[in-house]
Short mmCIF file of C-alpha atoms in Angstrom, two decimals:
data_model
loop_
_atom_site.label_atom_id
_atom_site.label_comp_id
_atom_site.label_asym_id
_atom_site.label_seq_id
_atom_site.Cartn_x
_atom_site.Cartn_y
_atom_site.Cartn_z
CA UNK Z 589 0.00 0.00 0.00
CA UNK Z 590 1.40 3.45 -1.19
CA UNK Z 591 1.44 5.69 1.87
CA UNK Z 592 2.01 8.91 -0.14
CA UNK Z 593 2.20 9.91 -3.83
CA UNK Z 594 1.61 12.87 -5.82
CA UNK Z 595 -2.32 12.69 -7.07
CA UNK Z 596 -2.66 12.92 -10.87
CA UNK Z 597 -6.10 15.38 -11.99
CA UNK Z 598 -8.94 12.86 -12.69
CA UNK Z 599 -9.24 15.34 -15.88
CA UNK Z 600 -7.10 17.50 -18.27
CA UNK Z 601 -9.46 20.11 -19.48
CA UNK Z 602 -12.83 21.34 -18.01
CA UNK Z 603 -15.86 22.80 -20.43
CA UNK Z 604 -16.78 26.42 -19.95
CA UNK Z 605 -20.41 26.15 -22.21
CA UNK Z 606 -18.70 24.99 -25.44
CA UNK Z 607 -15.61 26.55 -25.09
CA UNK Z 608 -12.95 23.74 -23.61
CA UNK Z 609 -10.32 24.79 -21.44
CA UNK Z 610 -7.32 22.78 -21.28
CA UNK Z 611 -4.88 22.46 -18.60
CA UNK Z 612 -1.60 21.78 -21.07
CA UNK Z 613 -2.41 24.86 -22.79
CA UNK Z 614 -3.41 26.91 -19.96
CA UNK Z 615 0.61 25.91 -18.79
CA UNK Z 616 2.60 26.54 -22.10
CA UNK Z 617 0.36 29.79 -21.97
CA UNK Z 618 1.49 31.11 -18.43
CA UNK Z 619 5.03 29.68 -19.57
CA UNK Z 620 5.30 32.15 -22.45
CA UNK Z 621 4.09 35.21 -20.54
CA UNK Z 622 6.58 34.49 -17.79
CA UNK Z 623 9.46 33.70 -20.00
CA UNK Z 624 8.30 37.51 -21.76
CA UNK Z 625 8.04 38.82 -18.65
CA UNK Z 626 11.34 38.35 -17.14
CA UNK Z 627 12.90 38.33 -20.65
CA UNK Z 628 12.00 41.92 -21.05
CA UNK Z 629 13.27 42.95 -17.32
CA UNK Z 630 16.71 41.77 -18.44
CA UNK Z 631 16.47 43.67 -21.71
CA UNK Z 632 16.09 46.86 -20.25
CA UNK Z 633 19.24 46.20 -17.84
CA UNK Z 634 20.82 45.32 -21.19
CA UNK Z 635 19.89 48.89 -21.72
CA UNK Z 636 17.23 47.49 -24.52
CA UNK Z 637 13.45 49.64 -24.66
CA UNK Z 638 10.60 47.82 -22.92
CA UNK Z 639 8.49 46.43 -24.98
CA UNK Z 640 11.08 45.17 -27.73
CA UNK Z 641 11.26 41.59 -26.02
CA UNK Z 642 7.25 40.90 -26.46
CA UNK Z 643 7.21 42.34 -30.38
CA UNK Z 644 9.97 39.96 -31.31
CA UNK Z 645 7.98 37.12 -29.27
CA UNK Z 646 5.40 37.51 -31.60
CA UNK Z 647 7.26 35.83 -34.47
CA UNK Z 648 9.62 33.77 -32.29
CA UNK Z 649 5.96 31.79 -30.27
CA UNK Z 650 4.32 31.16 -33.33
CA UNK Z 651 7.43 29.39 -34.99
CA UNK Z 652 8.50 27.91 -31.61
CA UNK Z 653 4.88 26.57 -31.74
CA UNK Z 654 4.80 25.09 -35.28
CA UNK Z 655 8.71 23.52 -34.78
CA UNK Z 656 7.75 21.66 -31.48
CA UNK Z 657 4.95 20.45 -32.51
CA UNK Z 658 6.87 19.17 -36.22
CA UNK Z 659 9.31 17.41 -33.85
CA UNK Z 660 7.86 15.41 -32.36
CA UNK Z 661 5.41 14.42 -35.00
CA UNK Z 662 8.48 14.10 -37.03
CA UNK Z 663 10.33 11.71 -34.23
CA UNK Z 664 6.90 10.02 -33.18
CA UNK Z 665 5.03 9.47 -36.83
CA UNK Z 666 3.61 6.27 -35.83
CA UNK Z 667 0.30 7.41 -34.23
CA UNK Z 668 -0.28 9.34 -37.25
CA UNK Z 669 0.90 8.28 -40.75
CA UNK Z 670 1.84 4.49 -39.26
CA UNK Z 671 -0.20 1.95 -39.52
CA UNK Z 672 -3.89 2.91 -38.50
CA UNK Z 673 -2.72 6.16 -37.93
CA UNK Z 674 -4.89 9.32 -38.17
CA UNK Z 675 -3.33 12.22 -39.88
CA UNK Z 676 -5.39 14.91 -38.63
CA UNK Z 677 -4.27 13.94 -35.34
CA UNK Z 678 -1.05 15.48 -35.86
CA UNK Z 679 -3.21 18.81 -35.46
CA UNK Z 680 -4.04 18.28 -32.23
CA UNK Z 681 -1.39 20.06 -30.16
CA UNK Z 682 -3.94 20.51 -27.37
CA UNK Z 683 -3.74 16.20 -27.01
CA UNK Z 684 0.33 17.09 -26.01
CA UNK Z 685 3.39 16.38 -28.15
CA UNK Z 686 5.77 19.71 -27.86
CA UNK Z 687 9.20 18.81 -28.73
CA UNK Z 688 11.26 21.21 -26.88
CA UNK Z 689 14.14 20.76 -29.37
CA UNK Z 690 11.84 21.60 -32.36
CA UNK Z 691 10.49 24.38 -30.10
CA UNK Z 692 14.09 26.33 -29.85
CA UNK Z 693 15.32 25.51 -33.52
CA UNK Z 694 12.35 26.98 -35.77
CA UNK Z 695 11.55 29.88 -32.34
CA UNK Z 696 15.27 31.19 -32.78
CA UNK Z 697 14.48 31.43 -36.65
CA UNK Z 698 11.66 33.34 -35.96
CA UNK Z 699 13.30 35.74 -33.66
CA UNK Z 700 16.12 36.04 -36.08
CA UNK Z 701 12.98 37.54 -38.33
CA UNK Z 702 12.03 39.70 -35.52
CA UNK Z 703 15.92 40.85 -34.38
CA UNK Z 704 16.69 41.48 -37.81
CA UNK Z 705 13.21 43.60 -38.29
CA UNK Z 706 14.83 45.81 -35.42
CA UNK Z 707 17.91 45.86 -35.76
CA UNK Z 708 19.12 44.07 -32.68
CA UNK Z 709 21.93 41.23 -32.30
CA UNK Z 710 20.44 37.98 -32.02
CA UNK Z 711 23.18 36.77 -29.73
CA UNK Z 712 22.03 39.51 -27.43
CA UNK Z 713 18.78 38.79 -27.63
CA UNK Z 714 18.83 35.37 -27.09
CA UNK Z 715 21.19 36.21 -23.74
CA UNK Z 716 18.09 38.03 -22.55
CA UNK Z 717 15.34 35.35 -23.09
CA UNK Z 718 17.42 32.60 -21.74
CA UNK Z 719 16.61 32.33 -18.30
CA UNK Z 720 12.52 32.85 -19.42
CA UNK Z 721 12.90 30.22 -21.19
CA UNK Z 722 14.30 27.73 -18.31
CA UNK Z 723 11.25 29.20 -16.42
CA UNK Z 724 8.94 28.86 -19.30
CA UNK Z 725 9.53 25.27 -19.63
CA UNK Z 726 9.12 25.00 -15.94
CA UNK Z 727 5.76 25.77 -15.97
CA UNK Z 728 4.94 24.32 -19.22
CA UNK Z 729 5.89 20.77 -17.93
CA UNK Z 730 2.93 20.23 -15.37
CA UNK Z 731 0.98 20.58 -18.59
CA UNK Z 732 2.50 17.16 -18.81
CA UNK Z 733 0.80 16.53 -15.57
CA UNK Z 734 -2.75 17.45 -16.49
CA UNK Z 735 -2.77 14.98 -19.36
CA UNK Z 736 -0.71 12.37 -17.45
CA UNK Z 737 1.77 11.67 -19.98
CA UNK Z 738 5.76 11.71 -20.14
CA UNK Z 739 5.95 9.70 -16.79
CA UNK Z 740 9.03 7.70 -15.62
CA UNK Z 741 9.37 3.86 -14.42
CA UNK Z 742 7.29 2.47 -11.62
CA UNK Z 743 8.60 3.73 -8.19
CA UNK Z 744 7.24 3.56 -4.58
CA UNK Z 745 9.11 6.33 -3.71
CA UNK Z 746 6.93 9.04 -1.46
CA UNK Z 747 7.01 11.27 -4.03
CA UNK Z 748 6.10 9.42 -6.93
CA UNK Z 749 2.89 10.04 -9.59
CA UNK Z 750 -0.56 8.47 -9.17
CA UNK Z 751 -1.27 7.54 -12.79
CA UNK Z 752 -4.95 5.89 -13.44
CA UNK Z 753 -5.36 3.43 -15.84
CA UNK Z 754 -6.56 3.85 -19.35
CA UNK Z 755 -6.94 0.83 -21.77
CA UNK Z 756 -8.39 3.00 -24.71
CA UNK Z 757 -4.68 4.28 -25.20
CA UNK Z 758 -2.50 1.42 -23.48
CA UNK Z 759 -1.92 3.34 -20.01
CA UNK Z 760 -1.87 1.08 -16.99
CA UNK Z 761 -2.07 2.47 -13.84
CA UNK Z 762 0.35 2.88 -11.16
CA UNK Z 763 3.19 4.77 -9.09
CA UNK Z 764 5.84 6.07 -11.52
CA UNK Z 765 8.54 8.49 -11.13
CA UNK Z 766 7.38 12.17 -11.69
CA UNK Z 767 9.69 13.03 -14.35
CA UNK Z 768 7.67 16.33 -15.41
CA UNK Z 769 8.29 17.42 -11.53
CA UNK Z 770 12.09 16.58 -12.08
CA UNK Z 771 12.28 18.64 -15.57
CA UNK Z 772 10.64 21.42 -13.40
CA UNK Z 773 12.83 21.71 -11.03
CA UNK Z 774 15.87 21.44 -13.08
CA UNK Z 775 14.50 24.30 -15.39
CA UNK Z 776 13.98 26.50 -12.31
CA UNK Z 777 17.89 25.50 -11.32
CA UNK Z 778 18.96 26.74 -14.90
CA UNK Z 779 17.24 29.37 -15.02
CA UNK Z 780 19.00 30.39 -11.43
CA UNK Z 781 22.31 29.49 -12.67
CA UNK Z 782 22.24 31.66 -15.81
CA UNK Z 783 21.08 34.64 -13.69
CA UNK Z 784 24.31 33.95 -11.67
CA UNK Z 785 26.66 33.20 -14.19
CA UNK Z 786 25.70 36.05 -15.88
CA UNK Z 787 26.00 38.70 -13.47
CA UNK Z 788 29.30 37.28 -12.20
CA UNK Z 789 30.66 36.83 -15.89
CA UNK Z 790 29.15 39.18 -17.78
CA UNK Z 791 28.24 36.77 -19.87
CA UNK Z 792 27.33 38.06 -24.17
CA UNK Z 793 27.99 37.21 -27.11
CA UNK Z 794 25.13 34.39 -26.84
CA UNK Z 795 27.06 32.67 -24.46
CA UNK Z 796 24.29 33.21 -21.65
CA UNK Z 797 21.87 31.05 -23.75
CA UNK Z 798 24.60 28.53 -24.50
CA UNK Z 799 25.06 28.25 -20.92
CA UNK Z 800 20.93 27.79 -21.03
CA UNK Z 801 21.37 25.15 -23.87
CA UNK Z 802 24.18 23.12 -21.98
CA UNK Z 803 22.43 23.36 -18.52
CA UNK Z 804 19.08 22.03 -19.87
CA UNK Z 805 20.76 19.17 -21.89
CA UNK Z 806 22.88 17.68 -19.26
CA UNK Z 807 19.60 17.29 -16.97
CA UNK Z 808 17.20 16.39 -19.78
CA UNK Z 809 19.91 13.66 -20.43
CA UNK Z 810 19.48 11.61 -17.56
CA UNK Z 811 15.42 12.79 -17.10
CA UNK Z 812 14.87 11.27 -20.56
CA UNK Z 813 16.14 7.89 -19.38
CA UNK Z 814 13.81 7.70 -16.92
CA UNK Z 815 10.98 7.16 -19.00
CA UNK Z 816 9.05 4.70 -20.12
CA UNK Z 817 6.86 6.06 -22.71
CA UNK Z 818 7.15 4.94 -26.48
CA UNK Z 819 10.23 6.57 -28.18
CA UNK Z 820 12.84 5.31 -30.95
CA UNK Z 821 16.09 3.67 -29.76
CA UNK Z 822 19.71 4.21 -31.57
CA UNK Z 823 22.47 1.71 -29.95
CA UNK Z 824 20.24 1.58 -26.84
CA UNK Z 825 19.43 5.05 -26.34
CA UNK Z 826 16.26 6.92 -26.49
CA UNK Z 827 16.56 9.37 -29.46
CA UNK Z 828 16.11 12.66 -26.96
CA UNK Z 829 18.99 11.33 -24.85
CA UNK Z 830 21.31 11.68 -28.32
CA UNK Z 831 20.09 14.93 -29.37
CA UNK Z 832 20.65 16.41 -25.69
CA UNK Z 833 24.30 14.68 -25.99
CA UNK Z 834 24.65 16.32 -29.22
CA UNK Z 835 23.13 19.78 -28.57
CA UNK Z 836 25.05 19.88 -25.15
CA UNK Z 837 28.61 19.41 -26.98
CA UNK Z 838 27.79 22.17 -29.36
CA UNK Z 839 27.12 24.15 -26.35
CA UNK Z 840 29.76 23.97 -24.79
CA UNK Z 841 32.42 24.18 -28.06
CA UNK Z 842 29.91 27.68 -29.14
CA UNK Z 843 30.49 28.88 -24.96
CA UNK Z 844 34.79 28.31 -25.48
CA UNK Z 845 35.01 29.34 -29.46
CA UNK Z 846 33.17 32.63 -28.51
CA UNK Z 847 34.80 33.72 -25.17
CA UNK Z 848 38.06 33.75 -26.66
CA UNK Z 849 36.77 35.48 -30.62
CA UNK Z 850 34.96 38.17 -28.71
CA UNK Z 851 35.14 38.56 -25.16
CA UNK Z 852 32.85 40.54 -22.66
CA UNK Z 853 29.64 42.04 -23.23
CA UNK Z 854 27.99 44.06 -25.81
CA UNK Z 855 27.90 47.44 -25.15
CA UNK Z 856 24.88 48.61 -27.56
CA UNK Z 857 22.02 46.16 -27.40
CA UNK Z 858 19.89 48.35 -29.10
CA UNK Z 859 20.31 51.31 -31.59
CA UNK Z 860 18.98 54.56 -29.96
CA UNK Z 861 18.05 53.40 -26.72
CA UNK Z 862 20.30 54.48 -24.46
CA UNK Z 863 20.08 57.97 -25.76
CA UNK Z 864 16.39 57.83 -25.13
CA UNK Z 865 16.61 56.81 -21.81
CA UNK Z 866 19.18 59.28 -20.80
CA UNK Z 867 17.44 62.37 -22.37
CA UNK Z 868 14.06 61.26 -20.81
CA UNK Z 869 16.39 60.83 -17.45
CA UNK Z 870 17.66 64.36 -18.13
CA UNK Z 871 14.17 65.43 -18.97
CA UNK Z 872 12.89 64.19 -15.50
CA UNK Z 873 15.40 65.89 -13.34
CA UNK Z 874 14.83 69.04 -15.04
CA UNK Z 875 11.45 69.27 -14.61
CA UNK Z 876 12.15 67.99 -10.93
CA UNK Z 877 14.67 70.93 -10.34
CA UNK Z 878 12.57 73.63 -11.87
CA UNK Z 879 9.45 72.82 -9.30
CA UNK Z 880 11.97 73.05 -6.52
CA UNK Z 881 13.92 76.15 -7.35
CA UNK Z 882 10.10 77.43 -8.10
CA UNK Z 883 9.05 77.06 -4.26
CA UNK Z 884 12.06 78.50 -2.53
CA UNK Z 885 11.54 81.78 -5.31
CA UNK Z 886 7.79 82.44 -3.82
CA UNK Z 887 8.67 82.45 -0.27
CA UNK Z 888 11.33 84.45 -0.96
CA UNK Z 889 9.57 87.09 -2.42
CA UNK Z 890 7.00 86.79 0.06
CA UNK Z 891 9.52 87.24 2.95
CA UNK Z 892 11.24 90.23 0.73
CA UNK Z 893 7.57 92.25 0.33
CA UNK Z 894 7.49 92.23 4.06
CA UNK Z 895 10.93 92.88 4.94
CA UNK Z 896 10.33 95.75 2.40
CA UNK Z 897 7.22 96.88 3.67
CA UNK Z 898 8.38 96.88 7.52
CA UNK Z 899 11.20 99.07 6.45
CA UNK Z 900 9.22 101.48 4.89
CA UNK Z 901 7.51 102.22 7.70
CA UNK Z 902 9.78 102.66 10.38
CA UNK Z 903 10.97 106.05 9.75
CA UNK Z 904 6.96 106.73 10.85
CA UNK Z 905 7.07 104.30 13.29
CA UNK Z 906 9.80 106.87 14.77
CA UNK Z 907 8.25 108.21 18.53
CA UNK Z 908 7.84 111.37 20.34
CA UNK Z 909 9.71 110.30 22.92
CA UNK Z 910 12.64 109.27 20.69
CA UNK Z 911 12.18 113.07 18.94
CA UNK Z 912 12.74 114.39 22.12
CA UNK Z 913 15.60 112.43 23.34
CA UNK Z 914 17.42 113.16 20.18
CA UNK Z 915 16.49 116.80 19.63
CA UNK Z 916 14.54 118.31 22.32
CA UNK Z 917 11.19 119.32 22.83
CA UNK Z 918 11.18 121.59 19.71
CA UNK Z 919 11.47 118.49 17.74
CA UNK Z 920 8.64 117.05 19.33
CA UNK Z 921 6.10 120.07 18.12
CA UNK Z 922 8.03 119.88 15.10
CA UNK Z 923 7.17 115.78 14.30
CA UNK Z 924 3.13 116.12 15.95
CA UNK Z 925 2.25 117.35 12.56
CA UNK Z 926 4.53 115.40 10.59
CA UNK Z 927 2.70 112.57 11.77
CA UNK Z 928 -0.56 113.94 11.98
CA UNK Z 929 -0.03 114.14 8.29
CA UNK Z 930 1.36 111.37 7.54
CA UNK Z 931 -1.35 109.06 9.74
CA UNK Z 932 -4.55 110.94 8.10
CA UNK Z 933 -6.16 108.49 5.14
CA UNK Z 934 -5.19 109.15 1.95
CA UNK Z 935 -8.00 111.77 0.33
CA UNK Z 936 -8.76 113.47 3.34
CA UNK Z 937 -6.79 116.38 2.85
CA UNK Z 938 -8.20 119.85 1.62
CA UNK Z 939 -9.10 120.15 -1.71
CA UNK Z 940 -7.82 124.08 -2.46
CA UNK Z 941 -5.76 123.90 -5.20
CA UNK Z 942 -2.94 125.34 -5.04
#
């Protein structure tokens, strides 16, 4: 008797009315936008414009989409043009079958479209997006989860998957070995270890993504040998475990060619956005210095319309008493009419003309 195992969803997509929402696309959906997301935070500390991240997404998804999906109907062709197969099933993306190498080939031609559209380095770009995409894939796995597929051997381990039977598609139930939750976590440890690497090293050039690319193969590697679903062999091996092999040599060989043909970081990312973020910098602490010189200037002339207006009235201020310390009592009868005149209201003097 199991005493704990992770619980698979007794269903992969509810109905809202006649509108179906699936849980596997509901994850490669959330995947994208984070992968965007953080994508276009470390653009901007590239010293890239906000913004430009998401517009070259919107060729590199669609291809990303269409190459995945070509993948693994390419590598997997029996279910649809083998025997008995069903063609139009190859549609059916929503049914599962992404291939994550198919994914990053045709996406990266897509945002060579976009990058070259703009006029940013691809390298550059790509140095950007890497870590989004360790997270993306993080998050698209459990769509993996919902439909119950990509599992690894049979395990009693406490953590292992709940999968229910199925005898319309072969799938016998069981305890098996989570491997989407260990693809998960391995993204999320990529994904950490370019954000290092790449603040230590200041890593460009690309060589942030091949970091990505190596990372992600080395674990996919061993992952991929964990599982038991249908897959073709060469000399023993699962297909997926070559290709990772394969694509984490090149990797490495494109992260040692490139540090030594062009070392460090590049210093424009973008043409014209650095001098649009400093003038709108400038632009800001202008307008901020011009409200605050603009305060002290009105109290200032507020204190100087007093100061002036208490001066001008001392010399009436000036007392009898004063008069006559200074001058005697002749100045005294001399200043009562002084300031008799000078205290009477203005146009209540005698109107003779002189």
């Amino acid at each position: 008797m199991d005493l704990a195992f992770i619980p698979s969803p007794s269903v992969g997509v509810v109905h809202l009315g006649p509108i179906p929402l699936r849980g596997y696309a509901f994850c490669i959906i959330i995947g994208v936008f984070v992968g965007v997301w953080l994508g276009n935070k470390r653009w901007i500390q590239r010293g890239g414009r906000s913004g430009t991240v998401a517009d070259i997404a919107v060729w590199a998804v669609p291809f990303g989409l269409v190459g995945g999906r070509l993948y693994h109907v390419i590598t997997t062709y029996e279910p649809y043009f083998g025997k008995n197969g069903h063609p139009l099933d190859a549609f059916k993306v929503w049914e599962g079958g992404l291939g994550i190498w198919g994914a990053v080939a045709l996406g990266a031609v897509g945002a060579w479209i976009g990058c070259r559209r703009r006029g940013i380095p691809m390298p550059a770009y790509a140095d950007a997006l890497a870590p989004g995409l360790a997270l993306g894939q993080a998050i698209g796995r459990w769509g993996n989860w919902f439909n119950q597929e990509l599992y690894g051997k049979p395990t009693d381990v406490p953590w292992a998957l709940k999968i229910s039977s199925d005898p319309a598609i072969g799938r016998i139930g069981g305890t098996y070995h989570p491997t989407f939750l260990y693809e998960c976590l391995w993204c999320i440890g990529v994904a950490a270890l370019v954000i290092w690497a790449d603040k230590r090293f200041r890593l460009g050039h690309g060589r942030a993504f091949a970091l990505y690319v190596a990372a992600y193969c080395a674990g996919r590697a061993w992952i991929e040998y964990m599982r038991v679903d249908e897959a073709h062999h060469i000399l023993g091996l699962r297909l997926n475990v070559w290709t990772a092999l394969i694509v984490f040599v090149l990797a490495v060989v494109y992260l040692v060619v490139s540090a030594k043909r062009a070392p460090g970081r590049e210093e424009v990312v973008e043409p014209g956005a650095l001098e649009e973020r400093a003038a709108a910098e400038a632009a800001a602490a202008e307008n901020a210095g011009s409200d605050s010189d603009a305060a002290p200037e009105a109290d200032g002339a507020d204190s100087g319309d007093g100061a002036e207006a208490a001066a001008g009235k001392a010399p009436a201020a000036k007392s009898a008493a004063e008069a006559e310390a200074e001058d005697g009592p002749e100045a005294v009868d001399a200043a009562a009419p002084s300031a008799d005149a000078d205290a009477k209201p203005a146009g209540s003097g005698s109107t003779k003309k002189s």
